[in-house]
Short mmCIF file of C-alpha atoms in Angstrom, two decimals:
data_model
loop_
_atom_site.label_atom_id
_atom_site.label_comp_id
_atom_site.label_asym_id
_atom_site.label_seq_id
_atom_site.Cartn_x
_atom_site.Cartn_y
_atom_site.Cartn_z
CA MET A 145 -3.69 -12.89 3.90
CA PRO A 146 -0.52 -15.02 3.49
CA THR A 147 1.47 -13.41 0.68
CA LEU A 148 4.45 -14.92 -1.14
CA TYR A 149 6.94 -12.38 -2.49
CA LEU A 150 9.10 -13.53 -5.41
CA VAL A 151 12.23 -11.49 -6.12
CA GLU A 152 14.82 -13.98 -7.48
CA GLN A 153 15.34 -12.87 -11.08
CA GLY A 154 15.10 -15.59 -13.71
CA ALA A 155 13.28 -18.01 -11.41
CA GLN A 156 10.54 -20.27 -12.77
CA VAL A 157 7.29 -21.07 -10.96
CA SER A 158 5.46 -24.37 -11.42
CA CYS A 159 3.07 -26.61 -9.52
CA ASP A 160 3.66 -30.16 -8.35
CA GLY A 161 0.24 -31.40 -7.33
CA GLU A 162 -0.99 -29.04 -4.63
CA ARG A 163 2.41 -27.48 -4.02
CA LEU A 164 3.93 -24.39 -5.59
CA GLU A 165 7.58 -24.73 -6.55
CA VAL A 166 10.02 -21.96 -7.36
CA ARG A 167 13.12 -23.14 -9.23
CA GLN A 168 16.25 -21.57 -10.61
CA SER A 169 18.91 -23.39 -12.64
CA GLY A 170 17.23 -26.68 -11.78
CA SER A 171 17.37 -26.17 -8.02
CA VAL A 172 14.25 -25.75 -5.89
CA LEU A 173 14.38 -22.41 -4.09
CA THR A 174 11.14 -22.92 -2.22
CA SER A 175 8.17 -25.29 -2.15
CA LEU A 176 4.91 -24.38 -0.44
CA PRO A 177 1.43 -25.91 -0.24
CA LEU A 178 -1.08 -23.84 -2.21
CA ILE A 179 -3.47 -23.88 0.71
CA LYS A 180 -1.05 -21.64 2.62
CA ILE A 181 -0.93 -18.94 -0.09
CA ASP A 182 -3.55 -16.26 -0.74
CA GLN A 183 -1.52 -13.93 -2.92
CA ILE A 184 1.75 -13.90 -4.87
CA VAL A 185 3.64 -10.66 -5.54
CA VAL A 186 6.15 -10.92 -8.40
CA PHE A 187 9.04 -8.48 -8.81
CA GLY A 188 10.70 -8.25 -12.21
CA ASN A 189 11.53 -11.14 -14.53
CA ILE A 190 10.08 -14.34 -13.07
CA GLY A 191 8.34 -16.94 -15.23
CA PHE A 192 5.22 -19.03 -14.61
CA SER A 193 4.26 -22.24 -16.37
CA THR A 194 0.80 -22.29 -17.93
CA PRO A 195 -0.35 -25.19 -15.69
CA ALA A 196 0.81 -23.22 -12.64
CA LEU A 197 -1.18 -20.15 -13.69
CA LYS A 198 -4.28 -22.28 -14.27
CA ARG A 199 -3.88 -23.91 -10.87
CA LEU A 200 -3.51 -20.53 -9.18
CA LEU A 201 -6.64 -19.26 -10.93
CA ASP A 202 -8.56 -22.38 -9.88
CA ARG A 203 -7.50 -21.84 -6.26
CA ASP A 204 -8.38 -18.10 -6.32
CA ILE A 205 -4.76 -17.17 -5.62
CA GLU A 206 -4.12 -13.67 -6.91
CA VAL A 207 -0.85 -12.86 -8.69
CA VAL A 208 0.39 -9.25 -8.69
CA PHE A 209 3.08 -8.26 -11.19
CA LEU A 210 5.47 -5.41 -10.35
CA THR A 211 8.61 -4.13 -11.97
CA LEU A 212 11.87 -4.88 -10.22
CA GLY A 213 11.66 -1.35 -8.83
CA GLY A 214 8.14 -1.89 -7.49
CA ARG A 215 6.01 -0.22 -10.17
CA PHE A 216 2.62 -1.88 -10.69
CA HIS A 217 2.07 -3.83 -13.95
CA GLY A 218 -1.17 -5.67 -13.33
CA ARG A 219 -3.06 -8.37 -11.42
CA LEU A 220 -4.10 -11.89 -12.37
CA VAL A 221 -7.31 -12.97 -10.64
CA GLY A 222 -9.70 -15.86 -11.09
CA GLN A 223 -13.41 -15.71 -11.73
CA THR A 224 -15.23 -13.73 -9.07
CA PRO A 225 -18.96 -13.42 -8.47
CA PRO A 226 -20.45 -10.25 -9.96
CA HIS A 227 -21.81 -8.87 -6.67
CA VAL A 228 -24.47 -6.97 -8.60
CA ALA A 229 -26.46 -6.00 -5.51
CA LEU A 230 -23.31 -4.71 -3.80
CA ARG A 231 -22.29 -2.64 -6.82
CA ARG A 232 -25.77 -1.12 -7.11
CA MET A 233 -25.68 -0.15 -3.45
CA GLN A 234 -22.23 1.40 -3.91
CA TYR A 235 -23.45 3.48 -6.85
CA ARG A 236 -26.48 4.66 -4.90
CA ARG A 237 -24.28 5.63 -1.98
CA ALA A 238 -21.88 7.46 -4.28
CA ASP A 239 -24.79 9.65 -5.46
CA ASP A 240 -25.60 10.71 -1.89
CA PRO A 241 -23.55 13.88 -1.18
CA ASN A 242 -24.12 13.72 2.59
CA TRP A 243 -22.87 10.15 2.77
CA THR A 244 -19.86 10.71 0.52
CA ILE A 245 -18.66 13.76 2.46
CA SER A 246 -19.04 11.91 5.77
CA VAL A 247 -16.97 8.97 4.45
CA ALA A 248 -14.37 11.32 2.98
CA ARG A 249 -14.12 13.14 6.30
CA GLU A 250 -13.52 9.91 8.22
CA ILE A 251 -10.84 8.81 5.73
CA VAL A 252 -9.01 12.13 5.99
CA LEU A 253 -9.34 12.19 9.78
CA GLY A 254 -8.02 8.65 10.03
CA LYS A 255 -5.01 9.56 7.91
CA LEU A 256 -4.24 12.74 9.85
CA ARG A 257 -4.62 11.08 13.25
CA ASN A 258 -2.41 8.16 12.26
CA GLU A 259 0.26 10.51 10.90
CA ARG A 260 0.28 12.42 14.16
CA ALA A 261 0.27 9.25 16.29
CA LEU A 262 3.23 7.77 14.38
CA LEU A 263 5.30 10.94 14.74
CA GLN A 264 4.47 11.09 18.45
CA ARG A 265 5.59 7.47 18.89
CA LEU A 266 8.82 8.08 16.97
CA ARG A 267 9.43 11.21 19.04
CA ARG A 268 9.15 9.22 22.29
CA ASP A 269 11.77 6.79 21.01
CA ARG A 270 14.33 9.54 20.48
CA VAL A 271 16.63 10.72 23.25
CA ALA A 272 16.92 14.13 21.62
CA PRO A 273 14.09 14.56 19.07
CA PRO A 274 14.46 17.43 16.60
CA ALA A 275 12.77 20.65 17.74
CA GLU A 276 10.90 20.93 14.44
CA LEU A 277 8.94 17.79 15.30
CA ASP A 278 6.90 19.51 18.02
CA ASP A 279 5.70 22.11 15.51
CA VAL A 280 4.72 19.40 13.04
CA ILE A 281 2.77 17.43 15.64
CA LEU A 282 0.96 20.59 16.78
CA ALA A 283 0.12 21.51 13.18
CA LEU A 284 -1.35 18.05 12.58
CA ALA A 285 -3.48 18.33 15.73
CA GLU A 286 -4.85 21.67 14.51
CA THR A 287 -5.51 20.17 11.08
CA VAL A 288 -7.50 17.35 12.67
CA THR A 289 -9.69 19.90 14.43
CA LYS A 290 -10.34 21.73 11.16
CA ALA A 291 -11.10 18.49 9.32
CA GLU A 292 -13.67 17.52 11.98
CA ARG A 293 -15.64 20.65 11.04
CA ALA A 294 -15.02 20.59 7.27
CA GLN A 295 -18.14 20.36 5.11
CA GLY A 296 -16.80 20.52 1.56
CA ARG A 297 -14.73 18.10 -0.50
CA SER A 298 -12.26 20.75 -1.64
CA THR A 299 -11.70 21.82 1.97
CA LEU A 300 -11.00 18.23 3.01
CA MET A 301 -8.63 17.73 0.10
CA GLY A 302 -6.74 20.86 1.06
CA LEU A 303 -6.44 19.76 4.68
CA GLU A 304 -5.29 16.27 3.64
CA GLY A 305 -2.63 17.77 1.40
CA PHE A 306 -1.44 20.17 4.10
CA GLY A 307 -1.29 17.34 6.62
CA ALA A 308 0.72 15.15 4.26
CA LYS A 309 3.21 17.96 3.67
CA ARG A 310 3.69 18.47 7.40
CA TYR A 311 3.92 14.72 8.04
CA PHE A 312 6.72 14.26 5.53
CA ALA A 313 8.45 17.32 6.99
CA GLY A 314 8.38 15.49 10.32
CA LEU A 315 9.87 12.37 8.74
CA ARG A 316 12.59 14.48 7.14
CA ALA A 317 13.46 15.97 10.53
CA LEU A 318 13.62 12.53 12.12
CA LEU A 319 15.72 10.95 9.39
CA GLY A 320 18.21 13.78 9.07
CA PRO A 321 20.34 14.48 5.98
CA ALA A 322 21.96 11.02 5.73
CA TRP A 323 19.02 9.50 3.81
CA GLY A 324 18.71 12.36 1.33
CA PHE A 325 14.96 12.68 1.98
CA ASN A 326 13.67 16.21 1.49
CA ALA A 327 10.06 15.71 0.38
CA ARG A 328 7.67 13.12 -1.01
CA VAL A 329 8.55 12.51 -4.67
CA ARG A 330 6.67 9.81 -6.56
CA ARG A 331 7.54 9.79 -10.26
CA PRO A 332 10.22 8.69 -10.10
CA PRO A 333 11.18 8.31 -6.43
CA SER A 334 14.30 10.39 -5.90
CA ASP A 335 15.93 8.70 -2.90
CA PRO A 336 15.83 5.45 -0.88
CA VAL A 337 13.08 6.67 1.45
CA ASN A 338 10.79 7.61 -1.44
CA VAL A 339 11.49 4.26 -3.10
CA LEU A 340 10.40 2.41 0.05
CA LEU A 341 7.33 4.62 0.47
CA SER A 342 6.23 3.99 -3.12
CA LEU A 343 6.77 0.26 -2.77
CA GLY A 344 4.85 0.16 0.50
CA TYR A 345 1.92 2.08 -0.98
CA THR A 346 1.86 -0.22 -4.02
CA LEU A 347 1.74 -3.38 -1.89
CA LEU A 348 -0.89 -1.87 0.39
CA LEU A 349 -3.07 -0.94 -2.60
CA GLN A 350 -3.02 -4.52 -3.85
CA ASN A 351 -4.20 -5.76 -0.46
CA VAL A 352 -7.02 -3.21 -0.50
CA LEU A 353 -8.06 -4.15 -4.04
CA GLY A 354 -8.10 -7.79 -3.03
CA VAL A 355 -10.93 -7.21 -0.55
CA VAL A 356 -12.98 -4.56 -2.37
#
């Protein structure tokens, strides 16, 4: 999904035929063919002409609006087919407790395994990794084992939360005190690491929503 990120404050977006143009103070900052864009992510105060918005809607190019700090405002999308049959199937599946717990388990397991794998990879890249990291990686491995046997939603949620806490403890140990990262803080992010995490999660969510 080719995504165009717009960050130049005060810029204006227009279309010239089948090309998207971004201008500021009369100068063209960038010009791209619409066929090469699937999504536009807008940070802060950037203007769009009405013809440009119509053209983007016609070409099914999604526009995501964020604050300058990365907080989500909303999405502009064109007409999409209703997918009635798909929605009905989703609702039926959601009413099946065996199916929902199996999907939830796989999501939690995927998250825990990826957290552990990333910390292991970062550990290998360090000449002298912090001692605390071994404990975190071991704790995540044990949490994976428990999640594989978990049968209830509340149990899975508790394991996911515990795993997240240990994962961020591992990141804190790797980063050290220079970045000021002590724990995951969302509202508002309290340090540069939390700002980047929140921004990354916001952008990832928009990609997920675009294919749901």
